[in-house]
Amino acid sequence: MSASNCLKDDCLFCRIIKGEIPSTLVYQDDCTYAFRDINPQAPTHILVIPKNHIDSCADISEENSEWVAGCFVSIAKIAASEGLEKGFRVISNSGEDAGQTVKHLHFHILAGTKMDEGLI
Ligand code: 5GP
Ligand code: ZN
């Protein structure tokens, strides 16, 4: 990861990255931190976040897209290490109508159950 990262003192997920709030680590590298969701919505529910504060998908730009690409490389690695050969769903809620509750860009990996075709 070439770009230096910026973490916010008042952001829950930035504080998790810094180790100020405990989490169950699944994977991390220079760009990405991945941990178990505290309120899982599927047998496997992992949050993948960039180690750089970006509010949401609405704030992705040419300047910070390297962080996002890194998250997706990590998602593929996590899918392999977690044994998600039968499939998984990746979701990112952006903004109020989508139900985003933590304003640090995150990708939910959901797996371990047959998901219905509602919404997507
Ligand atoms: P959103 O609703 O913004 O798409 O997703 C936020 C997710 O963060 C939720 O699924 C919620 O359960 C999870 N979450 C909120 N606070 C914590 C926490 O302190 N630790 C962990 N591991 N997950 C959290
Ligand atoms: Zn943050």
Short mmCIF file of C-alpha atoms in Angstrom, two decimals, residues 25-68:
data_model
loop_
_atom_site.label_atom_id
_atom_site.label_comp_id
_atom_site.label_asym_id
_atom_site.label_seq_id
_atom_site.Cartn_x
_atom_site.Cartn_y
_atom_site.Cartn_z
CA LEU A 25 -9.66 -10.60 13.63
CA VAL A 26 -10.09 -12.72 10.50
CA TYR A 27 -7.42 -11.19 8.24
CA GLN A 28 -5.31 -8.08 7.89
CA ASP A 29 -2.62 -6.66 5.65
CA ASP A 30 -1.25 -3.17 4.95
CA CYS A 31 -4.51 -2.08 3.33
CA THR A 32 -7.27 -4.09 4.94
CA TYR A 33 -8.68 -5.16 8.29
CA ALA A 34 -11.32 -7.91 8.45
CA PHE A 35 -13.20 -9.03 11.55
CA ARG A 36 -16.36 -10.88 12.65
CA ASP A 37 -19.55 -8.83 12.82
CA ILE A 38 -20.73 -8.46 16.43
CA ASN A 39 -24.34 -9.20 15.37
CA PRO A 40 -24.03 -11.84 12.64
CA GLN A 41 -26.78 -12.07 10.03
CA ALA A 42 -25.50 -15.37 8.59
CA PRO A 43 -23.34 -18.27 9.87
CA THR A 44 -20.35 -16.45 8.37
CA HIS A 45 -20.55 -12.65 8.65
CA ILE A 46 -17.28 -10.77 8.23
CA LEU A 47 -16.68 -7.04 7.87
CA VAL A 48 -13.87 -5.97 5.53
CA ILE A 49 -12.69 -2.40 5.96
CA PRO A 50 -9.88 -0.25 4.53
CA LYS A 51 -7.18 0.90 6.97
CA ASN A 52 -7.97 4.42 5.86
CA HIS A 53 -11.08 6.34 6.81
CA ILE A 54 -13.53 6.63 3.90
CA ASP A 55 -17.13 7.42 4.88
CA SER A 56 -18.97 5.22 2.39
CA CYS A 57 -19.18 4.08 -1.24
CA ALA A 58 -20.31 7.61 -2.07
CA ASP A 59 -16.84 8.86 -1.14
CA ILE A 60 -14.76 6.53 -3.31
CA SER A 61 -12.59 8.48 -5.77
CA GLU A 62 -9.61 8.03 -8.08
CA GLU A 63 -7.43 9.18 -5.19
CA ASN A 64 -8.56 6.54 -2.68
CA SER A 65 -9.66 3.69 -4.94
CA GLU A 66 -6.47 1.73 -4.20
CA TRP A 67 -7.85 1.09 -0.70
CA VAL A 68 -11.08 -0.24 -2.16
#
